[in-house]
Short mmCIF file of C-alpha atoms and ligand atoms in Angstrom, two decimals:
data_model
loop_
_atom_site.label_atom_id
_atom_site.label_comp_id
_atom_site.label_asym_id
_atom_site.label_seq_id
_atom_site.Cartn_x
_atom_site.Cartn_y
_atom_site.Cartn_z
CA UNK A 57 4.35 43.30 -11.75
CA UNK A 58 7.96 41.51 -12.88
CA UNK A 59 10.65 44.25 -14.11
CA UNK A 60 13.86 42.48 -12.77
CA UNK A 61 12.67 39.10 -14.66
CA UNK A 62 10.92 37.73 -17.89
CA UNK A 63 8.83 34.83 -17.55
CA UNK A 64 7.81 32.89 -20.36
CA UNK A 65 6.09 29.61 -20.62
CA UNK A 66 6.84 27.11 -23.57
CA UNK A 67 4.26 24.59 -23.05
CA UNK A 68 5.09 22.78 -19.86
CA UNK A 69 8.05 24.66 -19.54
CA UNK A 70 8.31 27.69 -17.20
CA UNK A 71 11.60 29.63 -18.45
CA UNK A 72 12.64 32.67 -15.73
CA UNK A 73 15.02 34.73 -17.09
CA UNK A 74 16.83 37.40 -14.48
CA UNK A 75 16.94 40.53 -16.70
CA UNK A 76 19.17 43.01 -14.96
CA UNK A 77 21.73 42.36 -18.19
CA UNK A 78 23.63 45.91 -17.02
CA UNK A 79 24.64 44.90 -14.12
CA UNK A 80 25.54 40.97 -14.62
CA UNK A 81 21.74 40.05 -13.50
CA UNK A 82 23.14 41.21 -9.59
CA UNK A 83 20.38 40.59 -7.08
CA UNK A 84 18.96 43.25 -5.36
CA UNK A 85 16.18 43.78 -3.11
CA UNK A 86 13.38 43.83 -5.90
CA UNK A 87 14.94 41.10 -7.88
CA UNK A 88 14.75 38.89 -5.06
CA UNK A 89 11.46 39.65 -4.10
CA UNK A 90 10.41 38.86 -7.98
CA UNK A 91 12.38 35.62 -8.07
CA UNK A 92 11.14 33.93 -4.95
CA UNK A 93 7.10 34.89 -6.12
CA UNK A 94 7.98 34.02 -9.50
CA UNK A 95 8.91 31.22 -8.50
CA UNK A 96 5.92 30.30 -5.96
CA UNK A 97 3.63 30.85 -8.54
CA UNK A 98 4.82 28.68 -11.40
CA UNK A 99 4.95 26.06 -8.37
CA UNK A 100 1.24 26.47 -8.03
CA UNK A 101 0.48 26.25 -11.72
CA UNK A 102 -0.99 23.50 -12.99
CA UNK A 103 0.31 23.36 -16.47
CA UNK A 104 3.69 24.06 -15.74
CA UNK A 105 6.26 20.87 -15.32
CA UNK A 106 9.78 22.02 -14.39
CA UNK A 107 11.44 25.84 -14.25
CA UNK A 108 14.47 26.69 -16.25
CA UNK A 109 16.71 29.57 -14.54
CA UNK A 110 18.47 31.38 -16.56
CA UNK A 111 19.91 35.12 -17.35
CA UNK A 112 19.87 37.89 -19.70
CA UNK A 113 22.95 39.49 -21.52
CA UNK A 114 26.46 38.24 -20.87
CA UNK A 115 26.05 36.57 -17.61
CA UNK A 116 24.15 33.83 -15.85
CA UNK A 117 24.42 36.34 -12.30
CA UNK A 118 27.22 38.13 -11.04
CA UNK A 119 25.47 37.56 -7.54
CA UNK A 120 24.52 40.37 -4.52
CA UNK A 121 24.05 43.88 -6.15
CA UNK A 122 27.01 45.11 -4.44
CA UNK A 123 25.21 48.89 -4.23
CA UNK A 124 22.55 46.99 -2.16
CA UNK A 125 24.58 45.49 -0.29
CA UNK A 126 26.96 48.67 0.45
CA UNK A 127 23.31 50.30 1.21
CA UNK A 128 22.33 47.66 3.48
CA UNK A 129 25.69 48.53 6.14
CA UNK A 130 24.19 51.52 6.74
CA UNK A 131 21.35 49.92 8.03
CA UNK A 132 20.61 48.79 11.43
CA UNK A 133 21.67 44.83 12.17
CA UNK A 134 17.74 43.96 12.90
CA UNK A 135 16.77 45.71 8.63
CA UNK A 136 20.13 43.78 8.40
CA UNK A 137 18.99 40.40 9.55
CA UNK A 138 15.46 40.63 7.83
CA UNK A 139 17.13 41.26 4.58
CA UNK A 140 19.62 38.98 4.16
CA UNK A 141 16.80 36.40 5.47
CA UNK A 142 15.06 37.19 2.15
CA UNK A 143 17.94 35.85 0.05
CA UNK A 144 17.75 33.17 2.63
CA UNK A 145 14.40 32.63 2.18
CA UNK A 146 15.34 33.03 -2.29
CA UNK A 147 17.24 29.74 -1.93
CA UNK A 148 15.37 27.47 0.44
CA UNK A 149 12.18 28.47 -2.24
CA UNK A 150 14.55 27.47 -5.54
CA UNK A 151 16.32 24.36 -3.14
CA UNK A 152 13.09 22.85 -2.14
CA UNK A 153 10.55 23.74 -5.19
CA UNK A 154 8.16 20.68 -5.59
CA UNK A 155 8.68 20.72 -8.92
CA UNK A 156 12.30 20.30 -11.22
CA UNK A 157 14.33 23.21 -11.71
CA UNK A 158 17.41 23.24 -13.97
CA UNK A 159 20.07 25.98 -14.35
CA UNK A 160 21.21 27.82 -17.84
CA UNK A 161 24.69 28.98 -16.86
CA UNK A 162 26.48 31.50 -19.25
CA UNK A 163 29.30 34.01 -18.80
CA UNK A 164 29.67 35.32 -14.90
CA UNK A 165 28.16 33.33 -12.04
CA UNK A 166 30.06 34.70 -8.96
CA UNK A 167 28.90 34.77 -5.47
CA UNK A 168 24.98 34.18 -5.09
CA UNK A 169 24.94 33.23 -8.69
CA UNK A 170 27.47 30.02 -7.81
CA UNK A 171 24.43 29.94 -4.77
CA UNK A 172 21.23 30.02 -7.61
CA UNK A 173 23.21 27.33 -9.63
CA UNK A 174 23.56 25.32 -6.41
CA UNK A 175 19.91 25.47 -5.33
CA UNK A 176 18.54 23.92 -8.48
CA UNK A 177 18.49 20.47 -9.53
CA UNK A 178 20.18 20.48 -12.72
CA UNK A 179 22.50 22.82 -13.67
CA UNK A 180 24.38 23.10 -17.60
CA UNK A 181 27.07 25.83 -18.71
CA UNK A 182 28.63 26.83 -21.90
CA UNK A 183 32.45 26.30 -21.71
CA UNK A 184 33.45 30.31 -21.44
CA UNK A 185 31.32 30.36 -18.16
CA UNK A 186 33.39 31.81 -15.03
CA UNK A 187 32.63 30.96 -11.49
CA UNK A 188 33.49 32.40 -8.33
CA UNK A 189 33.16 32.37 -4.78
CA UNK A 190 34.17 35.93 -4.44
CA UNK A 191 32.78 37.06 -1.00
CA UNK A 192 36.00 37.09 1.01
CA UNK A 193 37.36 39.08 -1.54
CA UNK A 194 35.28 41.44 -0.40
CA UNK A 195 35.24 40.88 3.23
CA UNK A 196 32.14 39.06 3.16
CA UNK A 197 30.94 35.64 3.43
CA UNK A 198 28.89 32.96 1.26
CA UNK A 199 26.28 32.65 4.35
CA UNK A 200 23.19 32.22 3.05
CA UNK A 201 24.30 30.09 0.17
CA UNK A 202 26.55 27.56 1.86
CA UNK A 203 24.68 25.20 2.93
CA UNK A 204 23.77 24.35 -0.97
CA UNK A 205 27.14 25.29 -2.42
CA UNK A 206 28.59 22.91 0.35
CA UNK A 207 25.98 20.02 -0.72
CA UNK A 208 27.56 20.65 -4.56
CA UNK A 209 30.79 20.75 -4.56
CA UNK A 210 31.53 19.20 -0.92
CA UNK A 211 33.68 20.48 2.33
CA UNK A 212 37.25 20.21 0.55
CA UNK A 213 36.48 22.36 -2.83
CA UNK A 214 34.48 24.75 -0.49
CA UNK A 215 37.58 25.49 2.12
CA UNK A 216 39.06 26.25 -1.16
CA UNK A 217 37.18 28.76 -2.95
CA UNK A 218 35.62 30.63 0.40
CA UNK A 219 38.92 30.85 0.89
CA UNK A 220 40.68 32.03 -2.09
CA UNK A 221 37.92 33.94 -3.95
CA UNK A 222 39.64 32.22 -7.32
CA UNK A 223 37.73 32.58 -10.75
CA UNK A 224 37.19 28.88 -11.72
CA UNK A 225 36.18 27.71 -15.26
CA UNK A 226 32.99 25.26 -16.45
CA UNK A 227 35.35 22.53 -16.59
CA UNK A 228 36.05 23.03 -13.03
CA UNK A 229 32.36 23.64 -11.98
CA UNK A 230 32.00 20.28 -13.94
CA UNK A 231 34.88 18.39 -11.85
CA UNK A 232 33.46 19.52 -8.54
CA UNK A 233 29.96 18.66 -9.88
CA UNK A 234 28.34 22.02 -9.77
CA UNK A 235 26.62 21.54 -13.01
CA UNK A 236 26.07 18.16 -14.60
CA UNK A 237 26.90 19.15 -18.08
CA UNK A 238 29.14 21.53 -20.74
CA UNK A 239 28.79 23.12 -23.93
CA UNK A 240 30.98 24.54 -26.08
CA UNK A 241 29.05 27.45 -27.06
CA UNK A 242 25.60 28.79 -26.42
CA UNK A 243 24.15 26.87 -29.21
CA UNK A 244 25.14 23.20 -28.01
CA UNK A 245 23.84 24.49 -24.11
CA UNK A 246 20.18 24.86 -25.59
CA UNK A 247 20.56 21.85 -27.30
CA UNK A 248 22.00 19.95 -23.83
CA UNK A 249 19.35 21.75 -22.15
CA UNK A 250 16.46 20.32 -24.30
CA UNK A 251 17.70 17.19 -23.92
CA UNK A 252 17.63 17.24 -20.46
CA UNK A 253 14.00 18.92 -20.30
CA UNK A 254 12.49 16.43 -22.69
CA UNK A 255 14.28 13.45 -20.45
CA UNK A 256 12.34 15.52 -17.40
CA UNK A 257 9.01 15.23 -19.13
CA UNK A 258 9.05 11.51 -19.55
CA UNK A 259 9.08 11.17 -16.07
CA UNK A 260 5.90 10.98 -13.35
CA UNK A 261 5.82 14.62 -12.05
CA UNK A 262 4.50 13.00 -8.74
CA UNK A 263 7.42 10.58 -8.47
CA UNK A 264 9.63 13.60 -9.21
CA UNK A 265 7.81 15.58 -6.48
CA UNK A 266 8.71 12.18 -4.10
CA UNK A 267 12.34 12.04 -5.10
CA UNK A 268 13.43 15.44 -3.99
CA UNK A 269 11.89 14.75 -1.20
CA UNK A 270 13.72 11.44 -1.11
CA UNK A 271 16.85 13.26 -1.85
CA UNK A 272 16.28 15.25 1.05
CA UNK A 273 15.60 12.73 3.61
CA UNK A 274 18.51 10.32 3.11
CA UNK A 275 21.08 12.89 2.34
CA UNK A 276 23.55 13.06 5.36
CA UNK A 277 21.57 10.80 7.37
CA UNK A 278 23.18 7.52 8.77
CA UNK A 279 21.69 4.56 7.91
CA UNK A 280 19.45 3.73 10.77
CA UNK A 281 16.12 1.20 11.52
CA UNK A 282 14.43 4.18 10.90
CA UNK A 283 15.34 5.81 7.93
CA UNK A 284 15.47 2.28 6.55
CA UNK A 285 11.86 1.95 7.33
CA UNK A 286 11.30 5.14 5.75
CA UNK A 287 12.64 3.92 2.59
CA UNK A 288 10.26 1.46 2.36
CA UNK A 289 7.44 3.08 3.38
CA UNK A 290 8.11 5.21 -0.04
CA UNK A 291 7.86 2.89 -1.97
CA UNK A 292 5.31 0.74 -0.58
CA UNK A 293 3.37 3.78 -1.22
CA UNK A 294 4.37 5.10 -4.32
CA UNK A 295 3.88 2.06 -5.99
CA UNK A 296 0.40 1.79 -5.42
CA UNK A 297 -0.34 5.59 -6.47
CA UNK A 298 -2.03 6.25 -9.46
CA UNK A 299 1.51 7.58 -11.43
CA UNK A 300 3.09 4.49 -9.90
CA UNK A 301 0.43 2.33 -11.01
CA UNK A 302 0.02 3.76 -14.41
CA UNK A 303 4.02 4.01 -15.01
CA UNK A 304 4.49 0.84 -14.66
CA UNK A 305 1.18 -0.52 -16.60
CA UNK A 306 2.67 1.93 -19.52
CA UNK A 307 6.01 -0.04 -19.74
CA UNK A 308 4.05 -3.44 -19.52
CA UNK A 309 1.55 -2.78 -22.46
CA UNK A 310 4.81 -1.08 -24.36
CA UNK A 311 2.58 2.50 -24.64
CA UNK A 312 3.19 6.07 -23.38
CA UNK A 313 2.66 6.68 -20.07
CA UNK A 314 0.18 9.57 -19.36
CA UNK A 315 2.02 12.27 -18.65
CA UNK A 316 4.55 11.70 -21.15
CA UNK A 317 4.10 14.53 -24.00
CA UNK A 318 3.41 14.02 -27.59
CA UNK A 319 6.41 13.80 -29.96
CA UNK A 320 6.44 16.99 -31.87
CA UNK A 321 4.60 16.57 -35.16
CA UNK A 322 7.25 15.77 -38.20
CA UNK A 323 8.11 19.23 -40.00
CA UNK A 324 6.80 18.50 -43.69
CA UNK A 325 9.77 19.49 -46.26
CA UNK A 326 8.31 21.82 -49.06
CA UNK A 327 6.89 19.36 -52.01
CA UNK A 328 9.57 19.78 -55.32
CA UNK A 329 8.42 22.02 -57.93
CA UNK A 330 7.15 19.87 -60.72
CA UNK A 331 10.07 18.98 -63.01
CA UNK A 332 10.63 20.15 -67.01
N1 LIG B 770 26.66 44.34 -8.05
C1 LIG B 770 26.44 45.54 -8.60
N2 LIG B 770 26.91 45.91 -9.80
C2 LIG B 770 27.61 45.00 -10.49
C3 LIG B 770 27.85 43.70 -10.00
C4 LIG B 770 27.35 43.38 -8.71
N3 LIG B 770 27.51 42.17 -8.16
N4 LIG B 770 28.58 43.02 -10.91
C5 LIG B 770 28.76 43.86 -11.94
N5 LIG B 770 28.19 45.05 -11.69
C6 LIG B 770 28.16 46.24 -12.52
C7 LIG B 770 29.53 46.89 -12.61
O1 LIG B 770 29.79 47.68 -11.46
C8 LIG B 770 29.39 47.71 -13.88
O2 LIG B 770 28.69 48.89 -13.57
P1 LIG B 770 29.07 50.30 -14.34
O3 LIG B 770 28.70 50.06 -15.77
O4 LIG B 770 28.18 51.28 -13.65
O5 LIG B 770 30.53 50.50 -14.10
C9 LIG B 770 28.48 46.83 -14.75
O6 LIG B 770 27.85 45.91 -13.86
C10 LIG B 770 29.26 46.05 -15.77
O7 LIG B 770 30.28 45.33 -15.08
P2 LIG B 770 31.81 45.24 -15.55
O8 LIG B 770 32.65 44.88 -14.37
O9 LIG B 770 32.17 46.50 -16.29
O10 LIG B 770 31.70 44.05 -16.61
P3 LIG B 770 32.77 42.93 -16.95
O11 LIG B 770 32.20 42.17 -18.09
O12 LIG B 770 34.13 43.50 -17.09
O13 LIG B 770 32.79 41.96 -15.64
C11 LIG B 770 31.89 40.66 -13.81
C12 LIG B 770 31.64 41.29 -15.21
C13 LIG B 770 30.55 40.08 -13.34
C14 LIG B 770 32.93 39.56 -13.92
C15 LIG B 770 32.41 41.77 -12.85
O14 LIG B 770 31.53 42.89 -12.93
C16 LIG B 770 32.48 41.35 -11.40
O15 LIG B 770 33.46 40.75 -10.98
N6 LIG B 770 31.45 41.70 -10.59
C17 LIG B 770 31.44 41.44 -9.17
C18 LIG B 770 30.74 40.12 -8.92
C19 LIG B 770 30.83 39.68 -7.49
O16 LIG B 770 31.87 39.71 -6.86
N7 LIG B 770 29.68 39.21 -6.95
C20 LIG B 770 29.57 38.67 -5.64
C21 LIG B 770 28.87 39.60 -4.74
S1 LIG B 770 28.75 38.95 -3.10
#
């Protein structure tokens, strides 16, 4: 049973919501444990699409539960290790989901919040949204998250805020390319969001599956025979799949493609009261 999180499904849409709103949506033991099933599970399910992330109250996530953590020192290094390998564990499961993920970013996302944002695919904030990498701050480090947060926003940015701890804004988040897009309020980040969910559900889920993996294969790697080969081999063989096939039949005979959903039917306006 889910008490740190409410799940909700709108169609093919999987919406996880982190609901610890007193205390910023800070991660915890349990919370972690929920996420990372939560988020197994809508993985596995058929009907679901793509996963939207997002948090209850005033903040997106304010990151560790700082109790937890200030619980965990009294523990021995090996409870230690196995712990902090769960978070671990949290990320690589958002970072490498098979299917789309996209992050709603609101008010505080410090620390393994900046991390959450980092790990999914997508990521849009309202303009008042605040972002730090506070962990040195408080003698700590971004560990688990860095190797995402590092992917974002690149080596320079990153020598700056693990350094510094500074607050930055969504604008900021947006230079460094954290997140892809800003509101201005709460209203215009739904509205961003749909768009970029309903762009998401025009494409193949399998070719979607393919270019993370894509994504992941290429990124970093010098260009060699081999990874050239690779390249090919993808799409020598996605072409000839049955999305590939039927994708590009779709645009041919100018129809829908398959798993492209319905347009919404047309909202009827009220017929006029009959006049004098
Ligand atoms: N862990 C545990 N509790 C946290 C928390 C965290 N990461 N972040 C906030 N809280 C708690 C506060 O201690 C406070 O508890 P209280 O009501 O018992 O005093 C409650 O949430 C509300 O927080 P508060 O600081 O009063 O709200 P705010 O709106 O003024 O500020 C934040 C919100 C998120 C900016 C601020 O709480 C903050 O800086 N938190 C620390 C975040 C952080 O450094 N995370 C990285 C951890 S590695």
């Amino acid at each position: 049973m889910t008490t740190s999180l409410a799940i909700e499904r709108q169609g093919p849409i999987g919406l996880i919501t982190m609901n610890r709103a007193e205390r910023h949506n800070a991660f915890d033991d349990a919370l972690i444990a929920e996420l990372t099933e939560s988020l197994r599970s809508m993985e596995a399910e058929d009907g679901i699409r793509l996963i939207v992330l997002s948090g209850a109250g005033k903040s997106f996530s304010a990151g560790a539960d700082l109790n937890w953590m200030k619980r965990m020192a009294g523990f021995s290094m090996d409870e230690n290790r196995r712990d902090a390998m769960a978070l671990a564990t949290l990320m690589r499961t958002l970072a490498h989901l098979r299917k789309p993920t996209i992050a709603r970013v609101h008010g505080a996302a410090y620390g393994g919040g900046v991390g959450l944002v980092a790990c999914c695919d997508v990521a849009v904030a309202a303009q008042p949204a605040m972002f730090s990498l506070t962990e040195a701050k408080l003698g700590l480090v971004p560990a688990v998250i860095s190797p995402y947060v590092v992917a974002a926003i690149g080596e320079r940015a990153a020598r700056r805020y693990f350094l510094t701890g500074e607050r930055f804004e969504a604008a900021e988040a947006w230079r460094l390319g954290l997140v892809h897009e800003l509101a201005v309020n709460e209203a215009e980040l739904d509205e961003k969001l749909g768009l970029i969910v309903d762009a998401m559900l025009a494409c193949s889920p399998a070719a979607q599956r393919e270019a993370k993996d894509l994504i992941r294969a290429v990124s970093g790697r010098p260009v060699t025979s081999e990874l050239i080969q690779d390249t090919a081999e993808r799409i020598a063989k996605i072409r000839a799949s049955p999305e590939g096939r039927e994708g590009v039949a779709a645009f041919l005979e100018k129809r829908r493609a398959s798993w492209v959903p319905p347009d919404p039917e047309p909202t009827v306006p009220p017929e006029a009261p009959p006049g004098p």
